[in-house]
Coordinates of C-alpha atoms in Angstrom, one line a residue:
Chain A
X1 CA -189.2 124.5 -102.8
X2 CA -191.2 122.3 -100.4
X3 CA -188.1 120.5 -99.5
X4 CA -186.5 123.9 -97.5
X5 CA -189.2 122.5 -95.1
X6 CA -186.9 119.9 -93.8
X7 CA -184.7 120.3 -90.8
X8 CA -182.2 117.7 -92.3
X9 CA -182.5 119.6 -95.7
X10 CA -181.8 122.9 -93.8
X11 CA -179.0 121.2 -91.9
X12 CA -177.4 119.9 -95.4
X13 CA -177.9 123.2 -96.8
X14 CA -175.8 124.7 -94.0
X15 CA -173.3 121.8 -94.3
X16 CA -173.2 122.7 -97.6
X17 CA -172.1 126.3 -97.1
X18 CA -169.5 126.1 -94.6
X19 CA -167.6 123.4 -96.6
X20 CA -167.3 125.2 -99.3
X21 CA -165.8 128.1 -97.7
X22 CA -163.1 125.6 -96.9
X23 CA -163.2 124.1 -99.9
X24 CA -162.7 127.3 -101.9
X25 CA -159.8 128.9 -99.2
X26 CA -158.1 125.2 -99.1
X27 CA -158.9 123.9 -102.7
X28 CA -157.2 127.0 -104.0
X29 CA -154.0 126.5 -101.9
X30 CA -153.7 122.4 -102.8
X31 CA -154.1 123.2 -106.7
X32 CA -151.8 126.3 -106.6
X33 CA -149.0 124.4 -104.8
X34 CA -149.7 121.2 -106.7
X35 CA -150.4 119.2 -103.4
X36 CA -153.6 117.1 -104.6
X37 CA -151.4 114.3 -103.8
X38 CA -150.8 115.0 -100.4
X39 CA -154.4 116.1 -99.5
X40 CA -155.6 112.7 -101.2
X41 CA -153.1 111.0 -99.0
X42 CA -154.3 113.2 -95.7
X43 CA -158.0 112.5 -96.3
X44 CA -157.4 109.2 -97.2
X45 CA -154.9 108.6 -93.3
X46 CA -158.1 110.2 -91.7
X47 CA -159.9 107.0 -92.4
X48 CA -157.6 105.1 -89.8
X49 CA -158.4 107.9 -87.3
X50 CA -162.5 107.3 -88.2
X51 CA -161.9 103.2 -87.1
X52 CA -159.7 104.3 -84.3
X53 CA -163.0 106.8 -83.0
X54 CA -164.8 103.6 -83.3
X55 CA -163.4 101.5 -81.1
X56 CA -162.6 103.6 -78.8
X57 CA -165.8 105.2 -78.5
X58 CA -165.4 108.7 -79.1
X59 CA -166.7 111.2 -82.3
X60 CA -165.0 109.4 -85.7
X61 CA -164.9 113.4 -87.0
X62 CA -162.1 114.3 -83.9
X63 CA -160.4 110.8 -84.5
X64 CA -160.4 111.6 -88.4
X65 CA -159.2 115.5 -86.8
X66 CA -156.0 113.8 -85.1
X67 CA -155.1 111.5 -88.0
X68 CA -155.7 113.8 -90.5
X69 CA -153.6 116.2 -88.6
X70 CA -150.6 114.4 -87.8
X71 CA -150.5 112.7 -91.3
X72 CA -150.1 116.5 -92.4
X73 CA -147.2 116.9 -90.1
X74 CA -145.8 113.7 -91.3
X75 CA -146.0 114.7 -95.1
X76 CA -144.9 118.0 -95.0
X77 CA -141.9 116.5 -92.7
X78 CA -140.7 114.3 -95.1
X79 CA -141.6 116.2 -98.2
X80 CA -139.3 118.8 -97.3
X81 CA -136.5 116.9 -96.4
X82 CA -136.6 114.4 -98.6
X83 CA -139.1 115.0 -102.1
X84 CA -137.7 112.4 -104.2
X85 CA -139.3 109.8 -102.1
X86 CA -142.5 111.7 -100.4
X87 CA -144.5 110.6 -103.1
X88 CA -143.7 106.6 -101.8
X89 CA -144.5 107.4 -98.3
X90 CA -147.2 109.4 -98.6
X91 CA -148.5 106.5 -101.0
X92 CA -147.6 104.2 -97.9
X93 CA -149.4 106.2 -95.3
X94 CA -152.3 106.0 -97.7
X95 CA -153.0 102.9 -97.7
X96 CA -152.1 102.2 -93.9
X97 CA -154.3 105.0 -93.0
X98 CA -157.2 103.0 -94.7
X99 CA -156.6 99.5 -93.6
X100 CA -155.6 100.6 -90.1
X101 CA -159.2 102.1 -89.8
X102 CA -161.2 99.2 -91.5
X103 CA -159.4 96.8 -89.1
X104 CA -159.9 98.5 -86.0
X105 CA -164.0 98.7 -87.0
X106 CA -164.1 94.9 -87.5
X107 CA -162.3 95.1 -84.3
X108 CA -164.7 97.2 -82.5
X109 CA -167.2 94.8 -80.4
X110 CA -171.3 95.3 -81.9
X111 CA -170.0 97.6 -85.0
X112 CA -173.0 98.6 -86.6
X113 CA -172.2 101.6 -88.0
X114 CA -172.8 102.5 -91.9
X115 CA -168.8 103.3 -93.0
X116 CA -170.7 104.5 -96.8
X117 CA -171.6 107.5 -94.9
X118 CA -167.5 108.2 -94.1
X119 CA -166.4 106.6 -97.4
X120 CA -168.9 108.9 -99.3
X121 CA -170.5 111.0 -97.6
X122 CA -174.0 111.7 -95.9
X123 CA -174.7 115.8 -96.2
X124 CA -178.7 114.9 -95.6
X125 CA -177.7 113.2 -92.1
X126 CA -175.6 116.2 -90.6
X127 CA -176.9 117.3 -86.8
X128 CA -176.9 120.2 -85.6
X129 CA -173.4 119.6 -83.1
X130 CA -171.6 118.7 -86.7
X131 CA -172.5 121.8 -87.9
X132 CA -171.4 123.9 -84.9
X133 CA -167.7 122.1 -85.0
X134 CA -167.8 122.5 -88.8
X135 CA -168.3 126.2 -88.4
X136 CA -165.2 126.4 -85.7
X137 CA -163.3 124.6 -88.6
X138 CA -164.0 127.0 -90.9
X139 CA -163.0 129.9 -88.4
X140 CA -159.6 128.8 -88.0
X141 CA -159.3 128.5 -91.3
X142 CA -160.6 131.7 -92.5
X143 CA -158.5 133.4 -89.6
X144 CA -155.5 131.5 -90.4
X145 CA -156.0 132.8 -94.3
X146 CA -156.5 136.7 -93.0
X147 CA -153.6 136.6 -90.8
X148 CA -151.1 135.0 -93.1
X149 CA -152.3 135.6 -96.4
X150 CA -149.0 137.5 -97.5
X151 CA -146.5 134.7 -96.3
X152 CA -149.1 131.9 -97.7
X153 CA -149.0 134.1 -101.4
X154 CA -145.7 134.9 -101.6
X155 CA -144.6 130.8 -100.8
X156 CA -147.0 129.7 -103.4
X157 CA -145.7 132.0 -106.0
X158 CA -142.2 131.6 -105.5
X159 CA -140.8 129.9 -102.7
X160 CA -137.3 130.5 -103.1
X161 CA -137.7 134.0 -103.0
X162 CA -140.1 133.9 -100.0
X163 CA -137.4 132.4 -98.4
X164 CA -134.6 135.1 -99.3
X165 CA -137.5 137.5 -98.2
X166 CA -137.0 135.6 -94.8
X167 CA -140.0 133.9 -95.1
X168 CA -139.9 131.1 -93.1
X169 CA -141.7 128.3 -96.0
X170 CA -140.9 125.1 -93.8
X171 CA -143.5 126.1 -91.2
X172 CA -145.9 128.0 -93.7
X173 CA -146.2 125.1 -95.6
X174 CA -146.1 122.6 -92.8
X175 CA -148.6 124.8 -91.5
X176 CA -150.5 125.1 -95.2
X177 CA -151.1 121.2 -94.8
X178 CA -152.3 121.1 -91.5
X179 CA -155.3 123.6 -92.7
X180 CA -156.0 121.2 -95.7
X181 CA -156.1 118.2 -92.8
X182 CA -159.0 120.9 -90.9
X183 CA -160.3 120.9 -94.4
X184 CA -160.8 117.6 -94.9
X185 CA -162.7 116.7 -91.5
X186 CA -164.8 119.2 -92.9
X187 CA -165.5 117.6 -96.1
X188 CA -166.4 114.2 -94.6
X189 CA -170.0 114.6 -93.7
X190 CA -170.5 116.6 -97.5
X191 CA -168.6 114.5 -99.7
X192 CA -166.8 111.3 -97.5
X193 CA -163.2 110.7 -97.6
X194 CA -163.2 108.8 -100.6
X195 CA -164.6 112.2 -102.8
X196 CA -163.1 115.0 -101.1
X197 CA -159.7 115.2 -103.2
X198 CA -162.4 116.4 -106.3
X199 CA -164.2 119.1 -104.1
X200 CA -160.8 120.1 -103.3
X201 CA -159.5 120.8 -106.8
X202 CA -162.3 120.5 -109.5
X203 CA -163.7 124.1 -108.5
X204 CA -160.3 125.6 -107.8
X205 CA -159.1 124.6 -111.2
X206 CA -162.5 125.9 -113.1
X207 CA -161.8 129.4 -110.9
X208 CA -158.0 129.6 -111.5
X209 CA -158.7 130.5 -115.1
X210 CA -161.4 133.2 -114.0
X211 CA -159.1 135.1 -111.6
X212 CA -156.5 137.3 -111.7
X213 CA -155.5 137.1 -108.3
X214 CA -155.3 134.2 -105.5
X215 CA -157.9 136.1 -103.5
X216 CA -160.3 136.0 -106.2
X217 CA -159.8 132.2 -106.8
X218 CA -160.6 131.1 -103.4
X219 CA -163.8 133.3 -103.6
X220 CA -165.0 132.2 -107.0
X221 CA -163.8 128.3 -106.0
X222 CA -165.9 128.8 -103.2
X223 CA -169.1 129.7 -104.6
X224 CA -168.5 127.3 -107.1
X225 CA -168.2 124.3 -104.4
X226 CA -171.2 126.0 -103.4
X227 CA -173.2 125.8 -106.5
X228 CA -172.0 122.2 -107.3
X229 CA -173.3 121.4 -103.6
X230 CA -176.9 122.6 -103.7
X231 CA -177.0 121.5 -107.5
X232 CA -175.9 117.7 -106.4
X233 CA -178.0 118.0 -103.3
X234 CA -180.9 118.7 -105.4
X235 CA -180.2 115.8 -107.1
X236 CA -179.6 113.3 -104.7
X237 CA -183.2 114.4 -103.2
X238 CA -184.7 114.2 -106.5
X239 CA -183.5 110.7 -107.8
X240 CA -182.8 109.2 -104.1
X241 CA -179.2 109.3 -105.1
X242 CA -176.1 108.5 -102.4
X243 CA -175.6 112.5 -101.7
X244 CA -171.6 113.0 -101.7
X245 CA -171.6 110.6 -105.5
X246 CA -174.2 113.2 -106.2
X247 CA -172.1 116.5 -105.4
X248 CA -169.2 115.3 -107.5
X249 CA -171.3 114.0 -110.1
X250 CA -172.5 117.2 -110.8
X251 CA -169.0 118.8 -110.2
X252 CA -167.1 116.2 -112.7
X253 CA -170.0 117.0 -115.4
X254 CA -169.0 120.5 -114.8
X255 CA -165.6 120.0 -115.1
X256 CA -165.8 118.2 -118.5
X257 CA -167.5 120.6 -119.8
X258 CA -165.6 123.5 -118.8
X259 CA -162.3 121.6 -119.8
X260 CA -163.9 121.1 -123.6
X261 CA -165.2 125.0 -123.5
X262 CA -162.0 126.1 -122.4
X263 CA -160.4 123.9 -125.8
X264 CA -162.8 124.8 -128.0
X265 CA -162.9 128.3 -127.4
X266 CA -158.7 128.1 -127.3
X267 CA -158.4 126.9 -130.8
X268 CA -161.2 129.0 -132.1
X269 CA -159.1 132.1 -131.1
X270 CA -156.3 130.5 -132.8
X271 CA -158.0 129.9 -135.8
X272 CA -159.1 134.0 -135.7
X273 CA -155.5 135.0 -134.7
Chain B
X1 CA -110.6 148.6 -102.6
X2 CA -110.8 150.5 -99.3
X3 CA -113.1 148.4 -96.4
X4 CA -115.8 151.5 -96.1
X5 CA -116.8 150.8 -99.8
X6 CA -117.4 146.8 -99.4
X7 CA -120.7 145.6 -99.6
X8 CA -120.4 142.0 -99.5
X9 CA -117.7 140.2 -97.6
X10 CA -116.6 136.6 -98.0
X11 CA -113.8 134.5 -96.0
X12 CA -113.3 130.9 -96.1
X13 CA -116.1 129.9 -96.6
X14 CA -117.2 125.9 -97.2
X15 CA -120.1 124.5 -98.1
X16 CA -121.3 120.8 -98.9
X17 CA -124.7 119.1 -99.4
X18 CA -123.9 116.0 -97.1
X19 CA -120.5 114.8 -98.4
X20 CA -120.7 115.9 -101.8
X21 CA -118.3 119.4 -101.4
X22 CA -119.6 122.1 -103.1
X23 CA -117.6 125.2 -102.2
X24 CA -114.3 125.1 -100.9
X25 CA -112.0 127.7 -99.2
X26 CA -114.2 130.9 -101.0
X27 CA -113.1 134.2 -99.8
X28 CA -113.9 137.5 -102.5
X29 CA -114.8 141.0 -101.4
X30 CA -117.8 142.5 -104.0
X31 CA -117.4 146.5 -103.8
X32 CA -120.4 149.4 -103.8
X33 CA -121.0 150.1 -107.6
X34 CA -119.5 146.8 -108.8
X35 CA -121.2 145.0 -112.0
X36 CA -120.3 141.5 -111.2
X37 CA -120.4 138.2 -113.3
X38 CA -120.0 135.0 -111.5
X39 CA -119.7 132.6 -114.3
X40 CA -118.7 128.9 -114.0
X41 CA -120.1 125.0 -115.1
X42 CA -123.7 123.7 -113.7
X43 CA -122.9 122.2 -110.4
X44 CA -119.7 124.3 -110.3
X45 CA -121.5 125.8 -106.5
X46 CA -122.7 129.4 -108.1
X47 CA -126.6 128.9 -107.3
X48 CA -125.3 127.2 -104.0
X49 CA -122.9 130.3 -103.2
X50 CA -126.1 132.5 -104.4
X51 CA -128.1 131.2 -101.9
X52 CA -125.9 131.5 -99.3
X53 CA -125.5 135.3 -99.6
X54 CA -129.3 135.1 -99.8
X55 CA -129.3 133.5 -96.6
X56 CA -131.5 130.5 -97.6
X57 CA -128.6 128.2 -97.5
X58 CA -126.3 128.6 -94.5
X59 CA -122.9 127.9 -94.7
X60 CA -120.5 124.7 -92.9
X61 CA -117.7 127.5 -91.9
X62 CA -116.8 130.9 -93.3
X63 CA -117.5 134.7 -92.6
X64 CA -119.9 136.2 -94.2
X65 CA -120.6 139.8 -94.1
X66 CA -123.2 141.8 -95.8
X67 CA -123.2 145.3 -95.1
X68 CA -121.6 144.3 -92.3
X69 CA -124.6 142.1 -91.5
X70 CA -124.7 138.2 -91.6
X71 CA -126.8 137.4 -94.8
X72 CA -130.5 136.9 -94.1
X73 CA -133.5 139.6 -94.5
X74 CA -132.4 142.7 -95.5
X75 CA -134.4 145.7 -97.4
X76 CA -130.8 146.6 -99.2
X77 CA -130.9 143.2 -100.9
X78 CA -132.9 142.6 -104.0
X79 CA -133.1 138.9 -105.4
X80 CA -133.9 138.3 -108.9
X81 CA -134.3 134.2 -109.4
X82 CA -134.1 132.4 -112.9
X83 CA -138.1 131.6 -112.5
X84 CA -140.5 131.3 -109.9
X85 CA -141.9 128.3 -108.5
X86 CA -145.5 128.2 -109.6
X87 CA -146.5 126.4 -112.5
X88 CA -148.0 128.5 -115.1
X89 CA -151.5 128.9 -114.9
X90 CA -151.1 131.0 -111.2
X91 CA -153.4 133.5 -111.0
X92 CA -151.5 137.0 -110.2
X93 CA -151.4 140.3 -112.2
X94 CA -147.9 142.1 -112.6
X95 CA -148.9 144.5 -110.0
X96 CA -149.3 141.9 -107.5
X97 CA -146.1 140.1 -107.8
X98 CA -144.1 143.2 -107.8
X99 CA -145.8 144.5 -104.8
X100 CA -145.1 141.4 -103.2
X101 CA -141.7 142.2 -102.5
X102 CA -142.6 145.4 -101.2
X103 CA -145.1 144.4 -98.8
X104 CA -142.7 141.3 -97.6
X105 CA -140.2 143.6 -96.3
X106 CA -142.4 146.7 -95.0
X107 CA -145.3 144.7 -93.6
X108 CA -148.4 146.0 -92.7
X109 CA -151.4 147.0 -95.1
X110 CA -150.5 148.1 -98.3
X111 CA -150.8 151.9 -99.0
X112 CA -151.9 154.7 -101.8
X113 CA -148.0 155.5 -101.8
X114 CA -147.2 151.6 -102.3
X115 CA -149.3 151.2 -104.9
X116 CA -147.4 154.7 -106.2
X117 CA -144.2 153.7 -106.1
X118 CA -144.6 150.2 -107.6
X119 CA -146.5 151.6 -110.7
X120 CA -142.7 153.9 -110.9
X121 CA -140.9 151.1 -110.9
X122 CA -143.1 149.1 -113.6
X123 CA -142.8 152.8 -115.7
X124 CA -139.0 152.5 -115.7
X125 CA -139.0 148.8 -116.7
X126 CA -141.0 149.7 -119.4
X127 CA -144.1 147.1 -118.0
X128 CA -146.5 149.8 -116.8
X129 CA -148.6 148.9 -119.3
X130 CA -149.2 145.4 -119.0
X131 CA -149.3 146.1 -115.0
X132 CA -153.2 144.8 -114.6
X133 CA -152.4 142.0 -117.1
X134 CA -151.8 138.4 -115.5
X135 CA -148.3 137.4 -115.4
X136 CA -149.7 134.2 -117.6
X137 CA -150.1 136.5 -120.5
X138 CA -146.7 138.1 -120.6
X139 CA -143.5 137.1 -122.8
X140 CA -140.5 135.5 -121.2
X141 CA -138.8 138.8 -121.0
X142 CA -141.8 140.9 -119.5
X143 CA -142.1 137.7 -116.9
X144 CA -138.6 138.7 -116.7
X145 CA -138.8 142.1 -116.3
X146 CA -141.2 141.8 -113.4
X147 CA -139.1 139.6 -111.3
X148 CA -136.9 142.5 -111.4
X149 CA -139.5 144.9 -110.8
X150 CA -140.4 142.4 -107.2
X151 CA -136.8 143.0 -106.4
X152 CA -136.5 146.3 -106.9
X153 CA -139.3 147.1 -105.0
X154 CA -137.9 147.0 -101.4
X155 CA -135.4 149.5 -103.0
X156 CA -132.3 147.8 -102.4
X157 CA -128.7 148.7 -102.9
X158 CA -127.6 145.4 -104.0
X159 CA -129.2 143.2 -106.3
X160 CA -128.7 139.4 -107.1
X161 CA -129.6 137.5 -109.9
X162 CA -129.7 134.3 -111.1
X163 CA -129.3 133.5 -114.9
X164 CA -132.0 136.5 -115.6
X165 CA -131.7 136.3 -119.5
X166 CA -131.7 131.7 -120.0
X167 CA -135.0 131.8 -121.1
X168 CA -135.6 135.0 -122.9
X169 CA -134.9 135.8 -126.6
X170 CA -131.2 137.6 -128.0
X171 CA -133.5 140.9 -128.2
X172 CA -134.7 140.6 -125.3
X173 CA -132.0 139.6 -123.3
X174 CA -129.9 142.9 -125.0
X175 CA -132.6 144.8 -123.1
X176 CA -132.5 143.3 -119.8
X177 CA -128.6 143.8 -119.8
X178 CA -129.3 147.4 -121.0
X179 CA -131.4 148.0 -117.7
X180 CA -129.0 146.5 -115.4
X181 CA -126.3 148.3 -116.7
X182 CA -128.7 151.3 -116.2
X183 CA -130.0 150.0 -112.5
X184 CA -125.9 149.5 -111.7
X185 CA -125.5 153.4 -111.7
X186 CA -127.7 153.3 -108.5
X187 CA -126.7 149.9 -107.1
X188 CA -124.1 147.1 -106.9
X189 CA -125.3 144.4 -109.5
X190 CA -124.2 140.3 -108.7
X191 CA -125.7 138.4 -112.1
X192 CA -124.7 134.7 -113.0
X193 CA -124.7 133.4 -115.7
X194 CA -123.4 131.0 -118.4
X195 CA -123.6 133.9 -120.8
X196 CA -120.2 135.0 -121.4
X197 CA -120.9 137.4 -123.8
X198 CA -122.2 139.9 -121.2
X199 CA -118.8 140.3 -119.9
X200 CA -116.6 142.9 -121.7
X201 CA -119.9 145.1 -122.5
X202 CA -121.6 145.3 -119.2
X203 CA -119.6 143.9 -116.4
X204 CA -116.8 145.5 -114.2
X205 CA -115.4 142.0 -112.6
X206 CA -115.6 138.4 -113.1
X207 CA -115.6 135.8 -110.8
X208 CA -114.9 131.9 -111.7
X209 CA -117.0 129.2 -109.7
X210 CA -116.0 125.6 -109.6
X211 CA -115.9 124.4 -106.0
X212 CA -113.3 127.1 -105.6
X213 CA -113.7 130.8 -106.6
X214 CA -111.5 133.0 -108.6
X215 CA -112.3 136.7 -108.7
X216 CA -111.2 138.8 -111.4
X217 CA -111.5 142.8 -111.3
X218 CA -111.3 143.1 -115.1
X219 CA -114.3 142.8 -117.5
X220 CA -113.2 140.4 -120.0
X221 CA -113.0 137.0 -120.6
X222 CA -109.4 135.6 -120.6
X223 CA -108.1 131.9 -121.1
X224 CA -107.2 131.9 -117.5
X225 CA -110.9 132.4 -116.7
X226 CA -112.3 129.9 -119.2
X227 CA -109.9 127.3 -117.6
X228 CA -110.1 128.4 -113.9
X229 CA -114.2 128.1 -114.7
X230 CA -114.7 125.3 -117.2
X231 CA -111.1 123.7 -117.1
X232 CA -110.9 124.9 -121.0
X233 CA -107.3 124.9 -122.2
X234 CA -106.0 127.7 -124.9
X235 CA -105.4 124.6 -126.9
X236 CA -108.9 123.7 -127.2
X237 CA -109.8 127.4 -127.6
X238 CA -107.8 127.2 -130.9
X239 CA -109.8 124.0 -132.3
X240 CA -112.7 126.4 -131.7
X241 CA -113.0 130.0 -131.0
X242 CA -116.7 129.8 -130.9
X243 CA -116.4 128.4 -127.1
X244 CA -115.9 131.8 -125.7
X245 CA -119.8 132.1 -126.2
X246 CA -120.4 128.7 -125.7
X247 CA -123.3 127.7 -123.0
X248 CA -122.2 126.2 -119.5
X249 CA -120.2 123.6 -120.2
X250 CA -118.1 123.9 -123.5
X251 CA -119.6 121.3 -125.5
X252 CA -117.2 119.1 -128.0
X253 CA -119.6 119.3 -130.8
X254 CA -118.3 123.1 -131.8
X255 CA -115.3 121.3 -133.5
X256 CA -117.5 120.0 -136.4
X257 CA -118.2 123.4 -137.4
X258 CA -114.3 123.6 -138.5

């Protein structure tokens, strides 16, 4: 345990912690409602807000903030006026968001920044400001889950009845994707922009099958985002591995192995039955 | 029909989705205690005239009255839908979902007496017992049963619902009809459905939905209705009698079975 020592292990620890809280509250939402698409597609917009922070001088986590954000707007816009074609645009505003951001770094005069760390990730380089904005991330979020857990529940059961219930879905779930854009700003410094879309739904799958209630999911997700953290954190220490590759390494291996537990175990009961 | 016993009131009303017309000209009157079947082909506007009693779809023109009130929230109106949106694999137990439409329409923190009242309505749905259970690990018809138990929850006086039996089994849809019949003692009951066969045993009135609406107050099922519906002529009746339980659309290849 010599490496609890470290202030930047101690720092990466604490990363570690507060993104899976979001992870777990906001990974249970995007695989519930089936949006994985649309939070890869935010996280990936929030690139073009990292370039723009670049150039203009000004923290790359509130430029990748404002992208992210308004690229949640966006997709909620048009998927609920016109689905049959979000998928294209939100496949557009993928891409742009991506090129728009690697453009305006080659733009930005005496660029010597290492992108790698946005792309994928640097938990072991997180200071101590990063931390205090990823923990006012996680408030919001955590309130916004408290105050509107029953609207969130009932829109992600059923949304048509929410909406006889006078429910009013447009804005929860505009409002649903603007959290998963706080999410992913949170993400960028654990896992990089490139990873987050698995540490949003490879521990909210696993705990899906564990729970019996939407509540219970975004608690067991959690501490399992937690556990695939530490465990890829370790890791990356260990074998001097790129940290975020690291933390979904260790969550894929997890995944795989749950997935063929979960079959074999399925057809062994069917054999019995 | 005197105007103190109406519960839902409907006059003139039009509806489109852009300029595709969908209902046209729709005026009916549904009475307290009624047991109606609004029957009619897929994309003939019954969903469509559904939600707009719901209040989820508003109307181009028209007067709509429920309870006197224009359709939107209302604790006297239970809504029973065909499924629910989530994929399978959501993780919620039968209590939870029924409790939902309780707590959507009381608000606040949810009580002892809550907790009481849904475990009655479970008990007379006969799904007490699998109320811990996740809705995953129920049969169509329990799923069913507990979309009803969500709408009956807020206690309503009038209760909608949309093709409640399509996806459950002949014994199983006998027993949802069975309740509603039972549950239309206490409450106006609105059901469409393709299912024709439902008519002379457990409805009181019919109405036909095909951009324009016909209501009948009688509880069978009449050439007049098939054609006003489906556009099904006596003459085709005769090739094949079996069309009178025929699924949405009369379909052509019932004459083979001469």
């Amino acid at each position: 345990m010599d490496i609890l020592q470290y202030g930047f292990i101690q720092n990466a620890i604490m990363a570690g912690i507060l993104a899976s809280i979001a992870c777990g509250i906001i990974g249970s939402l995007v695989v519930v409602n089936r949006i994985v698409f649309i939070s890869g597609g935010i996280a990936h917009t929030a690139y073009g807000g990292v370039g723009l922070a670049f150039f203009l001088g000004i923290s790359p986590l509130l430029g990748a903030g404002f992208f992210a954000v308004v690229a949640a707007v966006v997709m909620a816009l048009i998927t609920l006026n016109n689905k049959q074609r979000a998928d294209t645009v939100i496949g557009a505003m993928w891409a742009f968001g991506m090129a728009f951001g690697i453009i305006l770094v080659d733009l930005t005069p005496g660029y010597g920044v290492d992108l790698m760390s946005y792309l994928f990730g640097s938990i072991l380089a997180v200071p101590d400001t990063d931390l205090v904005f990823m923990a006012v991330l996680d408030a919001v979020i955590i309130i916004y889950i408290l105050a509107y857990y029953r609207q969130i529940h009932a829109v992600s059961f059923d949304t048509e009845y929410a909406a006889s219930m006078g429910v009013r879905t447009g804005l929860v779930y505009t409002v649903m994707l603007v959290m998963c854009a706080l999410a992913v700003v949170l993400l960028i410094r654990v896992v990089g922009l490139i990873l987050i879309i698995a540490m949003l739904t490879i521990p909210p799958f696993i705990a899906e099958r564990w729970s019996a209630s939407l509540k219970k999911m975004m608690v067991i997700s959690s501490l399992l985002s937690l556990v695939f953290t530490l465990a890829g954190l370790y890791c990356s220490y260990v074998f001097n591995l790129t940290s975020g590759a690291s933390i979904i390494a260790v969550s894929s291996v997890s995944f795989f192995f749950f997935i063929t537990y979960d079959k074999l175990s399925k057809s062994f009961k069917n054999k019995l039955a | 029909m005197s105007d103190k016993n109406i519960v839902v009131s409907v006059r003139n009303l039009n509806f489109a989705y852009g300029s595709q017309e969908v209902l046209r000209d729709v005026s009916f009157d549904i009475a307290g205690g009624e047991f109606l079947t609004v029957i009619g082909p897929n994309g003939g506007g019954k969903s469509t005239l559904l939600k707009i009693l719901l209040g989820i779809l508003k109307a181009d023109s028209g007067d709509i009255k429920i309870f006197g009130q224009r359709p939107g929230i209302s604790k006297k109106v239970g809504y029973v839908p065909q499924n629910v949106t989530a994929g399978r694999g959501f993780p919620i137990t039968v209590e939870e979902a029924a409790l939902m439409g309780r707590m959507l329409v009381k608000g606040g923190r949810t009580k002892p007496e809550d907790r009481e009242f849904i475990r009655g309505v479970l008990d007379e749905l006969q799904i007490l017992n699998v109320a811990k259970n996740r809705m995953d690990d129920l049969s169509g018809g329990q799923r069913q049963r507990v979309l009803m138990a969500r709408a009956l929850a807020s206690e309503p006086e009038l209760l909608f619902l949309d093709e409640p039996a399509s996806s459950v089994d002949m014994e199983g849809q006998v027993r949802i009809y069975d309740l509603l019949a039972k549950l239309n003692k206490k409450m106006t009951v609105v059901v469409v459905s393709h299912d024709l066969t439902i008519i002379p045993k457990y409805a009181t009135s019919v109405a036909c939905v095909s951009k324009t609406l016909h209501k009948h107050d009688e509880a069978e099922v009449t050439h007049d209705m098939l054609h006003e519906a489906y556009g099904v002529t006596p003459e085709m009746q005769e090739d094949c009698p079996l069309e009178l339980i025929a699924h949405g659309h009369p379909h052509r290849v019932l004459k083979e079975h001469d």
